[in-house]
Amino acid sequence: MGLVVKNHVLHCLVIGLLYFCQGVVQGTITVMLLILLQRHPDLSAADQATLGLPMYAFSFKFVWAPILDRYYAHWSPLPTIAEEGEVPRGFLARFHRRVQWVVLLQFLMALDYLVLYMGGDDFLEAAVTSRSTFFQLWLILAFLAFFNASQDIAVDAWAVEGLPQEEAASAGLLQLVGTLCGATIGNLFVQLNYTDPVLFSIRAFCLSSSLICVVAAVASVILALEDPLPMESLLSVCDTPHAPKNLRETLRDLYKSHGMRDMVAISLTRGWPLATWFLTVSRLISMHVITAATYARFRIYSTILQVTLASLCSSRLLKRFHAASIVQYASGMDFLFSICASLCFVFIADPSARDWYGSFILLPLVLCMTMLNAFIFVANVSLSSVQARRFPHDIGGVLTLLNALGNIGHHVPSTICMYSAHIIVSLASSHVQSDTRYANFYAPAAVKERQAKHETPPFSPYYVKLDVISLSIFFFTVGAILRYRFLVPGAVFLKTTSESELSPVLMK
């Protein structure tokens, strides 16, 4: 095996491992939420939304991305090379700035997991009854997400810069496969914890995750020594004819770039029709139609499908169709599957459907939406890589901005939906002067008591499901308006614009 091929394989393996760590951290937040929801079906939608807020670190990481992408002299001086081939002075100077940040952040994530390990299951249970403990749990998860989002900034740029330009889609494939496999660990743990909460405890999960972070840090150092990225001192002198622009000038170029504006429009508008998805799933768990372990198992199936499609079909699909066309048409299918999910929930979901609803309705919907997400994800990374290469000195920052905006477009509608659902349930309970929460209305004991006494429910099930009904109508309407006003025109522009019109901005 040649040295170039060996380094290429090593690069892909280590970057994939780092993305695997990202998936583990993102899965950790899902693990905490699903386990709490499984043990406490009456957990309010507001508390569920609050526990999901740490994921906003991925949405707003562009705020501190320039610091990681441009500066690191705070703790290691910029390497200086007097002559070509001379070894940099000092141990840290041997490593590219991205490597330095990645290693530091990996160890910080490992430390955060050790804090969760010391708390264990008792700490998680106390978060339900004590608001101060709930805040402590939220704070630990927020720091974990912040470290992980910061690591993502460096890894995204490292993945792209370490690959040839013609293999830009490979970076998206590495991120997709690595992140999904890491998230699968969390889904698998939810299912195992449901089966044996003593053996597969929170402490065991946190300790294992901490070790994974340490292993990834060591692997990063090995890759940096075997296949180092070019130092900025050489890059700025030898590879580019112009000095890098400052941050203000770069932001101005980003604002003026038509292609960037269209990418932003696509990122911010694609997630609105999917806003009610997690609300629907959480209501199904509260209604005892499915369990959190069942949903976690479905997510494992979807991960296998998504990885398979991304690995075998994504590159062929990108060769046959423009990435913007894939985003445009697949995002239209999101409406269809989201509407089906809401309609099935409103008219079919009931504890009596517990034996078949998950397998025959929820699982097919999860798999169909997963198939679309696999293609959209790789297409988005391909489009983002094209835009980022127009800013040679800020590839990491541009990739981070586009990635963060995509997360904003996904998380903001979902968060608004969850908090709105809490308000709607509170107003509905006040209107009928009775508790309209799903967990109480559909509790097995309450259902059996009504059946034994031949009593009719105090109010219609549709009244209980009012939050999903009203919010589905609202978000589908807003999503349709945003799609035809911004997403479709943006995709058409990116699809019809020639490469010469998207030449590197900083080279002009």
Coordinates of C-alpha atoms in Angstrom, one line a residue:
M1 CA 0.0 0.0 0.0
G2 CA 1.4 3.4 -1.0
L3 CA 2.1 6.1 1.5
V4 CA -0.6 8.4 -0.1
V5 CA -3.2 5.6 0.0
K6 CA -2.2 4.7 3.6
N7 CA -2.5 8.3 4.8
H8 CA -5.9 8.7 3.0
V9 CA -7.3 5.6 4.7
L10 CA -5.9 6.8 8.1
H11 CA -7.4 10.2 7.6
C12 CA -10.8 8.7 6.8
L13 CA -10.7 6.4 9.8
V14 CA -9.7 9.0 12.3
I15 CA -12.1 11.6 11.0
G16 CA -14.8 9.0 11.1
L17 CA -13.9 8.2 14.7
L18 CA -14.2 11.9 15.6
Y19 CA -17.6 12.1 14.0
F20 CA -18.5 9.0 15.9
C21 CA -17.8 10.9 19.1
Q22 CA -20.1 13.6 18.0
G23 CA -22.8 11.1 17.5
V24 CA -22.3 9.7 20.9
V25 CA -22.6 13.1 22.5
Q26 CA -25.7 14.0 20.5
G27 CA -27.1 10.6 21.4
T28 CA -26.4 11.3 25.1
I29 CA -28.9 14.1 25.1
T30 CA -31.4 11.9 23.4
V31 CA -30.7 9.1 25.9
M32 CA -31.4 11.3 28.9
L33 CA -34.6 12.6 27.4
L34 CA -36.0 9.2 26.3
I35 CA -35.1 7.5 29.6
L36 CA -36.8 10.3 31.6
L37 CA -39.8 10.2 29.3
Q38 CA -40.0 6.4 29.6
R39 CA -39.9 6.5 33.4
H40 CA -42.1 9.6 33.7
P41 CA -44.7 9.8 30.9
D42 CA -46.1 12.9 32.4
L43 CA -42.9 14.9 31.8
S44 CA -44.1 18.2 30.4
A45 CA -43.4 19.2 26.8
A46 CA -41.7 22.3 28.2
D47 CA -39.2 20.2 30.2
Q48 CA -38.6 18.1 27.2
A49 CA -37.9 21.2 25.1
T50 CA -35.6 22.6 27.8
L51 CA -33.5 19.4 27.9
G52 CA -33.1 19.7 24.2
L53 CA -31.8 23.3 24.4
P54 CA -28.1 22.2 24.7
M55 CA -28.3 21.1 21.1
Y56 CA -28.4 24.8 20.2
A57 CA -24.7 24.8 20.7
F58 CA -24.6 23.3 17.2
S59 CA -26.9 26.0 15.9
F60 CA -24.9 28.9 17.2
K61 CA -21.4 27.6 17.0
F62 CA -20.7 30.0 14.1
V63 CA -20.5 32.7 16.8
W64 CA -17.2 31.4 18.2
A65 CA -16.1 29.5 15.1
P66 CA -13.8 32.4 14.0
I67 CA -11.8 32.1 17.2
L68 CA -11.2 28.4 16.6
D69 CA -10.6 28.8 12.9
R70 CA -8.3 31.8 13.0
Y71 CA -6.7 32.1 16.5
Y72 CA -5.0 29.7 18.9
A73 CA -2.0 31.7 20.0
H74 CA -3.7 31.9 23.4
W75 CA -2.2 28.6 24.3
S76 CA 0.2 27.7 21.5
P77 CA 2.2 30.0 19.3
L78 CA 1.7 30.1 15.6
P79 CA 4.3 27.7 14.1
T80 CA 7.1 29.5 12.2
I81 CA 9.2 27.8 9.6
A82 CA 12.3 29.5 8.4
E83 CA 13.0 27.1 5.6
E84 CA 11.1 24.5 3.7
G85 CA 11.4 21.1 5.4
E86 CA 12.6 22.5 8.8
V87 CA 10.9 20.9 11.8
P88 CA 8.9 23.5 13.8
R89 CA 10.3 24.3 17.3
G90 CA 8.4 23.1 20.3
F91 CA 6.2 20.0 20.7
L92 CA 2.8 21.8 20.2
A93 CA 4.2 23.6 17.1
R94 CA 4.3 20.3 15.4
F95 CA 0.5 20.1 15.3
H96 CA -1.9 22.1 13.1
R97 CA -4.3 24.4 15.0
R98 CA -7.2 22.1 14.2
V99 CA -5.5 19.2 15.8
Q100 CA -4.7 21.2 18.9
W101 CA -8.3 22.2 19.4
V102 CA -9.7 18.7 18.7
V103 CA -7.4 17.0 21.3
L104 CA -8.2 19.6 24.0
L105 CA -11.9 19.4 23.4
Q106 CA -11.9 15.6 23.3
F107 CA -10.4 15.5 26.8
L108 CA -12.9 18.2 28.1
M109 CA -15.8 16.0 26.8
A110 CA -14.3 13.0 28.6
L111 CA -14.1 15.0 31.8
D112 CA -17.8 16.1 31.4
Y113 CA -18.8 12.5 31.1
L114 CA -17.0 11.6 34.3
V115 CA -19.1 14.3 36.1
L116 CA -22.2 12.6 34.8
Y117 CA -20.7 9.2 35.8
M118 CA -20.4 10.4 39.4
G119 CA -24.1 11.4 39.5
G120 CA -25.4 8.2 37.9
D121 CA -29.1 7.2 37.8
D122 CA -29.9 8.8 41.2
F123 CA -28.9 12.2 39.8
L124 CA -31.1 11.7 36.7
E125 CA -34.1 10.7 38.8
A126 CA -33.6 13.6 41.2
A127 CA -33.8 16.0 38.2
V128 CA -37.5 15.2 37.8
T129 CA -38.5 16.2 41.3
S130 CA -35.9 19.0 42.0
R131 CA -35.7 22.0 39.8
S132 CA -32.2 22.8 41.1
T133 CA -31.0 19.3 40.1
F134 CA -32.8 19.7 36.8
F135 CA -30.8 22.8 36.2
Q136 CA -27.6 21.1 37.1
L137 CA -28.3 18.3 34.7
W138 CA -29.1 20.8 32.0
L139 CA -25.9 22.7 32.7
I140 CA -23.8 19.6 32.4
L141 CA -25.4 18.6 29.1
A142 CA -25.0 22.2 27.9
F143 CA -21.2 22.1 28.5
L144 CA -21.0 18.7 26.8
A145 CA -22.8 20.0 23.8
F146 CA -20.7 23.2 23.7
F147 CA -17.4 21.2 23.7
N148 CA -18.8 18.9 21.1
A149 CA -20.0 21.7 18.8
S150 CA -16.6 23.4 19.1
Q151 CA -14.9 20.1 18.2
D152 CA -17.2 19.9 15.2
I153 CA -15.9 23.3 13.9
A154 CA -12.3 22.0 13.7
V155 CA -13.2 18.5 12.5
D156 CA -15.4 19.8 9.6
A157 CA -12.5 21.8 8.3
W158 CA -10.0 19.1 9.0
A159 CA -12.1 16.6 7.0
V160 CA -12.4 18.9 4.0
E161 CA -8.8 20.1 3.9
G162 CA -7.4 16.6 4.2
L163 CA -9.3 15.4 1.1
P164 CA -8.8 16.3 -2.6
Q165 CA -11.4 18.7 -3.9
E166 CA -13.0 16.1 -6.1
E167 CA -13.8 14.0 -3.0
A168 CA -15.7 16.7 -1.2
A169 CA -18.7 14.5 -0.9
S170 CA -16.6 12.0 1.0
A171 CA -16.4 14.5 3.9
G172 CA -20.2 14.4 4.1
L173 CA -20.3 10.7 4.0
L174 CA -17.7 10.4 6.8
Q175 CA -19.8 12.8 8.9
L176 CA -23.1 11.0 8.2
V177 CA -21.8 7.5 8.9
G178 CA -19.7 8.5 11.9
T179 CA -22.4 10.6 13.6
L180 CA -25.2 8.1 13.0
C181 CA -23.1 5.2 14.3
G182 CA -22.3 7.2 17.4
A183 CA -26.0 8.1 17.9
T184 CA -26.9 4.4 17.5
I185 CA -24.9 3.7 20.7
G186 CA -27.3 5.9 22.5
N187 CA -30.4 4.3 21.0
L188 CA -29.0 0.9 21.8
F189 CA -28.4 1.9 25.4
V190 CA -32.0 3.1 25.8
Q191 CA -33.2 -0.3 24.7
L192 CA -30.8 -2.2 26.9
N193 CA -31.5 0.1 29.9
Y194 CA -35.2 -0.7 29.5
T195 CA -34.4 -4.4 29.6
D196 CA -31.8 -4.3 32.5
P197 CA -31.4 -0.9 34.1
V198 CA -28.9 -2.2 36.7
L199 CA -26.4 -3.7 34.3
F200 CA -26.8 -1.0 31.6
S201 CA -26.9 2.0 33.9
I202 CA -26.3 5.6 33.3
R203 CA -22.9 5.3 35.0
A204 CA -21.8 2.5 32.6
F205 CA -22.9 4.6 29.6
C206 CA -21.0 7.7 30.7
L207 CA -17.8 5.8 31.6
S208 CA -17.8 4.1 28.1
S209 CA -18.4 7.4 26.4
S210 CA -15.6 9.0 28.3
L211 CA -13.2 6.3 27.2
I212 CA -14.3 6.7 23.5
C213 CA -13.5 10.4 23.7
V214 CA -10.0 9.7 25.0
V215 CA -9.3 7.1 22.3
A216 CA -10.4 9.6 19.6
A217 CA -8.0 12.2 21.1
V218 CA -5.1 9.8 20.9
A219 CA -6.0 8.8 17.3
S220 CA -6.1 12.5 16.3
V221 CA -2.5 12.9 17.5
I222 CA -1.4 9.8 15.5
L223 CA -3.1 11.2 12.4
A224 CA -1.5 14.6 12.9
L225 CA 2.0 13.0 13.1
E226 CA 1.5 10.6 10.2
D227 CA -0.4 12.9 7.8
P228 CA 0.1 16.6 8.9
L229 CA -1.9 19.4 7.4
P230 CA 0.2 22.2 5.8
M231 CA 1.1 24.9 8.3
E232 CA -0.5 28.3 7.8
S233 CA 2.8 30.1 7.5
L234 CA 3.7 28.1 4.4
L235 CA 0.1 28.1 3.1
S236 CA -0.2 31.9 3.1
V237 CA 3.1 32.4 1.4
C238 CA 3.3 29.6 -1.1
D239 CA -0.2 28.5 -2.0
T240 CA -2.2 31.8 -2.2
P241 CA -1.3 35.0 -4.0
H242 CA -3.3 37.2 -1.6
A243 CA -3.2 37.8 2.1
P244 CA -6.2 36.6 4.0
K245 CA -8.9 39.1 4.7
N246 CA -10.0 40.1 8.1
L247 CA -13.2 38.8 9.7
R248 CA -15.2 41.9 8.8
E249 CA -14.2 41.7 5.2
T250 CA -15.0 38.0 5.1
L251 CA -18.5 38.6 6.6
R252 CA -19.1 41.3 4.0
D253 CA -18.1 38.9 1.2
L254 CA -20.4 36.2 2.7
Y255 CA -23.3 38.7 2.7
K256 CA -22.8 39.7 -0.9
S257 CA -22.4 36.2 -2.2
H258 CA -25.6 35.2 -3.9
G259 CA -24.8 31.5 -3.6
M260 CA -24.3 31.8 0.1
R261 CA -27.6 33.6 0.5
D262 CA -29.4 30.8 -1.2
M263 CA -27.6 28.2 0.9
V264 CA -28.8 30.1 4.0
A265 CA -32.4 30.2 2.7
I266 CA -32.3 26.4 2.1
S267 CA -30.8 25.8 5.6
L268 CA -33.3 27.9 7.5
T269 CA -36.5 26.7 5.7
R270 CA -36.1 23.0 5.2
G271 CA -37.0 21.9 8.8
W272 CA -40.4 23.6 9.3
P273 CA -42.6 20.7 8.0
L274 CA -40.7 18.4 10.4
A275 CA -41.3 20.5 13.5
T276 CA -44.1 18.3 14.9
W277 CA -42.2 15.0 14.6
F278 CA -40.7 14.7 18.0
L279 CA -43.9 16.1 19.6
T280 CA -45.9 13.3 18.0
V281 CA -43.4 10.7 19.1
S282 CA -43.3 12.0 22.7
R283 CA -47.1 11.9 22.8
L284 CA -47.2 8.3 21.6
I285 CA -44.9 7.4 24.5
S286 CA -47.0 9.3 26.9
M287 CA -50.2 7.5 25.6
H288 CA -48.5 4.1 26.1
V289 CA -48.8 3.4 22.4
I290 CA -45.1 2.8 22.1
T291 CA -42.2 2.7 24.5
A292 CA -39.0 4.7 24.4
A293 CA -37.1 1.5 23.9
T294 CA -39.3 0.7 20.9
Y295 CA -38.6 4.1 19.3
A296 CA -34.9 3.7 20.1
R297 CA -35.0 0.3 18.2
F298 CA -36.6 2.0 15.3
R299 CA -33.9 4.6 15.2
I300 CA -31.3 1.8 15.1
Y301 CA -33.0 0.3 12.1
S302 CA -33.1 3.8 10.4
T303 CA -29.4 4.3 11.1
I304 CA -28.6 1.0 9.4
L305 CA -30.7 2.1 6.4
Q306 CA -29.2 5.6 6.3
V307 CA -25.6 4.4 6.5
T308 CA -26.2 1.9 3.8
L309 CA -27.9 4.3 1.4
A310 CA -25.3 7.0 2.1
S311 CA -22.4 4.6 1.5
L312 CA -23.7 2.8 -1.5
C313 CA -26.0 5.2 -3.3
S314 CA -25.1 8.8 -2.4
S315 CA -22.1 9.2 -4.6
R316 CA -23.9 7.7 -7.6
L317 CA -26.9 9.9 -7.0
L318 CA -24.7 13.0 -6.9
K319 CA -23.1 12.0 -10.2
R320 CA -26.5 11.6 -11.8
F321 CA -28.4 14.5 -10.2
H322 CA -27.3 18.0 -9.1
A323 CA -27.1 18.3 -5.3
A324 CA -29.6 21.2 -5.3
S325 CA -32.1 19.0 -7.2
I326 CA -31.8 16.3 -4.5
V327 CA -32.5 18.9 -1.8
Q328 CA -35.4 20.4 -3.6
Y329 CA -37.3 17.2 -4.4
A330 CA -36.5 15.3 -1.2
S331 CA -37.6 18.3 0.9
G332 CA -41.0 18.2 -0.9
M333 CA -41.4 14.6 0.2
D334 CA -40.9 15.6 3.8
F335 CA -44.3 17.3 3.7
L336 CA -46.0 14.1 2.6
F337 CA -44.5 11.9 5.3
S338 CA -45.0 14.5 8.1
I339 CA -48.6 14.9 7.1
C340 CA -49.1 11.2 7.2
A341 CA -47.5 11.0 10.6
S342 CA -49.9 13.7 12.0
L343 CA -53.0 12.2 10.4
C344 CA -52.2 8.7 11.7
F345 CA -51.6 10.1 15.2
V346 CA -54.9 12.1 15.2
F347 CA -57.2 9.4 13.8
I348 CA -55.6 6.1 14.7
A349 CA -53.2 6.4 17.7
D350 CA -54.8 4.9 20.8
P351 CA -53.6 2.5 23.5
S352 CA -55.7 -0.3 21.8
A353 CA -53.3 0.0 18.8
R354 CA -50.2 -0.6 20.9
D355 CA -49.5 -4.1 19.4
W356 CA -49.4 -2.9 15.8
Y357 CA -49.1 0.9 15.6
G358 CA -45.3 1.1 16.0
S359 CA -44.5 -1.7 13.5
F360 CA -47.0 -0.9 10.8
I361 CA -47.2 2.9 11.0
L362 CA -44.4 4.5 12.9
L363 CA -41.5 2.3 11.6
P364 CA -42.4 2.7 7.9
L365 CA -42.6 6.5 8.4
V366 CA -39.2 6.6 10.2
L367 CA -37.6 4.5 7.5
C368 CA -39.0 6.7 4.7
M369 CA -37.9 9.9 6.3
T370 CA -34.5 8.4 7.0
M371 CA -34.0 7.5 3.4
L372 CA -34.7 11.2 2.4
N373 CA -32.4 12.5 5.1
A374 CA -29.5 10.3 4.0
F375 CA -29.6 11.9 0.5
I376 CA -30.3 15.4 1.7
F377 CA -27.5 15.3 4.2
V378 CA -24.8 14.3 1.6
A379 CA -26.2 16.8 -0.9
N380 CA -26.1 19.6 1.6
V381 CA -22.5 18.8 2.5
S382 CA -21.6 18.8 -1.2
L383 CA -23.3 22.2 -1.7
S384 CA -21.7 23.6 1.4
S385 CA -18.2 22.4 0.4
V386 CA -18.5 24.2 -2.9
Q387 CA -19.4 27.5 -1.2
A388 CA -16.7 27.1 1.5
R389 CA -14.0 26.6 -1.1
R390 CA -14.8 30.1 -2.4
F391 CA -13.3 31.4 0.9
P392 CA -9.9 29.6 1.0
H393 CA -8.7 31.2 4.2
D394 CA -12.0 30.6 6.1
I395 CA -13.1 27.2 4.9
G396 CA -13.7 26.0 8.5
G397 CA -15.7 29.1 9.4
V398 CA -17.9 29.0 6.3
L399 CA -18.6 25.3 6.7
T400 CA -19.4 25.9 10.4
L401 CA -21.8 28.8 9.5
L402 CA -23.7 26.7 7.0
N403 CA -23.8 23.7 9.3
A404 CA -25.0 25.8 12.2
L405 CA -27.7 27.5 10.1
G406 CA -29.0 24.1 9.1
N407 CA -29.2 23.1 12.7
I408 CA -31.1 26.3 13.5
G409 CA -33.5 25.6 10.7
H410 CA -34.1 22.2 12.3
H411 CA -34.1 23.0 16.0
V412 CA -35.9 26.3 16.2
P413 CA -39.2 25.0 14.7
S414 CA -39.1 21.9 16.9
T415 CA -38.4 23.9 20.0
I416 CA -41.2 26.4 19.2
C417 CA -43.5 23.5 18.7
M418 CA -42.7 21.8 22.1
Y419 CA -43.1 25.0 24.1
S420 CA -46.3 25.9 22.2
A421 CA -47.7 22.4 22.9
H422 CA -47.1 23.0 26.7
I423 CA -49.1 26.3 26.4
I424 CA -51.9 24.7 24.5
V425 CA -52.3 21.8 27.0
S426 CA -52.3 24.3 29.9
L427 CA -55.0 26.4 28.2
A428 CA -57.1 23.4 27.3
S429 CA -56.9 22.1 30.9
S430 CA -58.0 25.5 32.2
H431 CA -60.9 25.7 29.7
V432 CA -62.5 22.4 30.8
Q433 CA -61.2 22.7 34.4
S434 CA -59.7 19.2 34.2
D435 CA -56.3 17.6 33.5
T436 CA -56.0 17.0 29.7
R437 CA -52.5 15.7 29.8
Y438 CA -51.9 12.6 27.7
A439 CA -50.3 10.6 30.5
N440 CA -53.4 10.9 32.7
F441 CA -56.1 10.6 30.0
Y442 CA -54.5 7.5 28.5
A443 CA -53.1 6.0 31.6
P444 CA -53.8 2.2 31.7
A445 CA -55.4 2.4 35.1
A446 CA -57.7 5.3 34.1
V447 CA -58.7 3.5 30.8
K448 CA -59.6 0.2 32.7
E449 CA -61.6 2.1 35.3
R450 CA -63.7 3.9 32.6
Q451 CA -64.2 0.6 30.9
A452 CA -65.2 -1.2 34.1
K453 CA -67.7 1.5 35.0
H454 CA -68.9 1.8 31.3
E455 CA -68.1 5.5 31.5
T456 CA -67.4 7.7 28.6
P457 CA -64.3 10.0 28.7
P458 CA -64.9 13.4 30.2
F459 CA -63.9 15.0 26.9
S460 CA -63.2 13.9 23.3
P461 CA -59.8 12.4 22.5
Y462 CA -59.5 15.0 19.8
Y463 CA -59.6 17.6 22.5
V464 CA -56.6 15.9 24.2
K465 CA -54.8 15.8 20.8
L466 CA -55.6 19.5 20.2
D467 CA -51.9 20.5 20.5
V468 CA -50.8 18.1 17.7
I469 CA -53.8 19.1 15.5
S470 CA -53.3 22.8 15.7
L471 CA -49.5 22.8 15.6
S472 CA -49.5 20.5 12.6
I473 CA -51.7 22.9 10.6
F474 CA -49.6 25.9 11.6
F475 CA -46.2 24.4 10.8
F476 CA -47.3 22.8 7.6
T477 CA -48.7 26.1 6.4
V478 CA -45.6 28.0 7.4
G479 CA -43.4 25.3 5.9
A480 CA -45.2 25.5 2.5
I481 CA -44.9 29.3 2.3
L482 CA -41.2 29.2 3.2
R483 CA -40.6 26.4 0.7
Y484 CA -42.0 28.1 -2.3
R485 CA -40.8 31.5 -1.3
F486 CA -37.2 30.7 -0.5
L487 CA -36.1 27.1 -0.7
V488 CA -37.2 26.3 -4.3
P489 CA -35.8 29.5 -5.8
G490 CA -32.5 29.0 -3.9
A491 CA -32.2 25.4 -5.1
V492 CA -32.9 26.5 -8.7
F493 CA -30.3 29.2 -8.6
L494 CA -27.6 26.8 -7.3
K495 CA -28.6 24.2 -9.9
T496 CA -28.4 26.6 -12.8
T497 CA -25.3 28.6 -11.8
S498 CA -22.0 27.7 -13.6
E499 CA -18.8 27.0 -11.7
S500 CA -17.2 30.1 -13.2
E501 CA -19.8 32.3 -11.5
L502 CA -19.0 30.6 -8.2
S503 CA -15.3 31.3 -8.4
P504 CA -13.3 31.7 -5.2
V505 CA -14.2 35.1 -3.7
L506 CA -10.9 35.7 -2.0
M507 CA -9.0 35.1 -5.2
K508 CA -10.6 37.9 -7.1

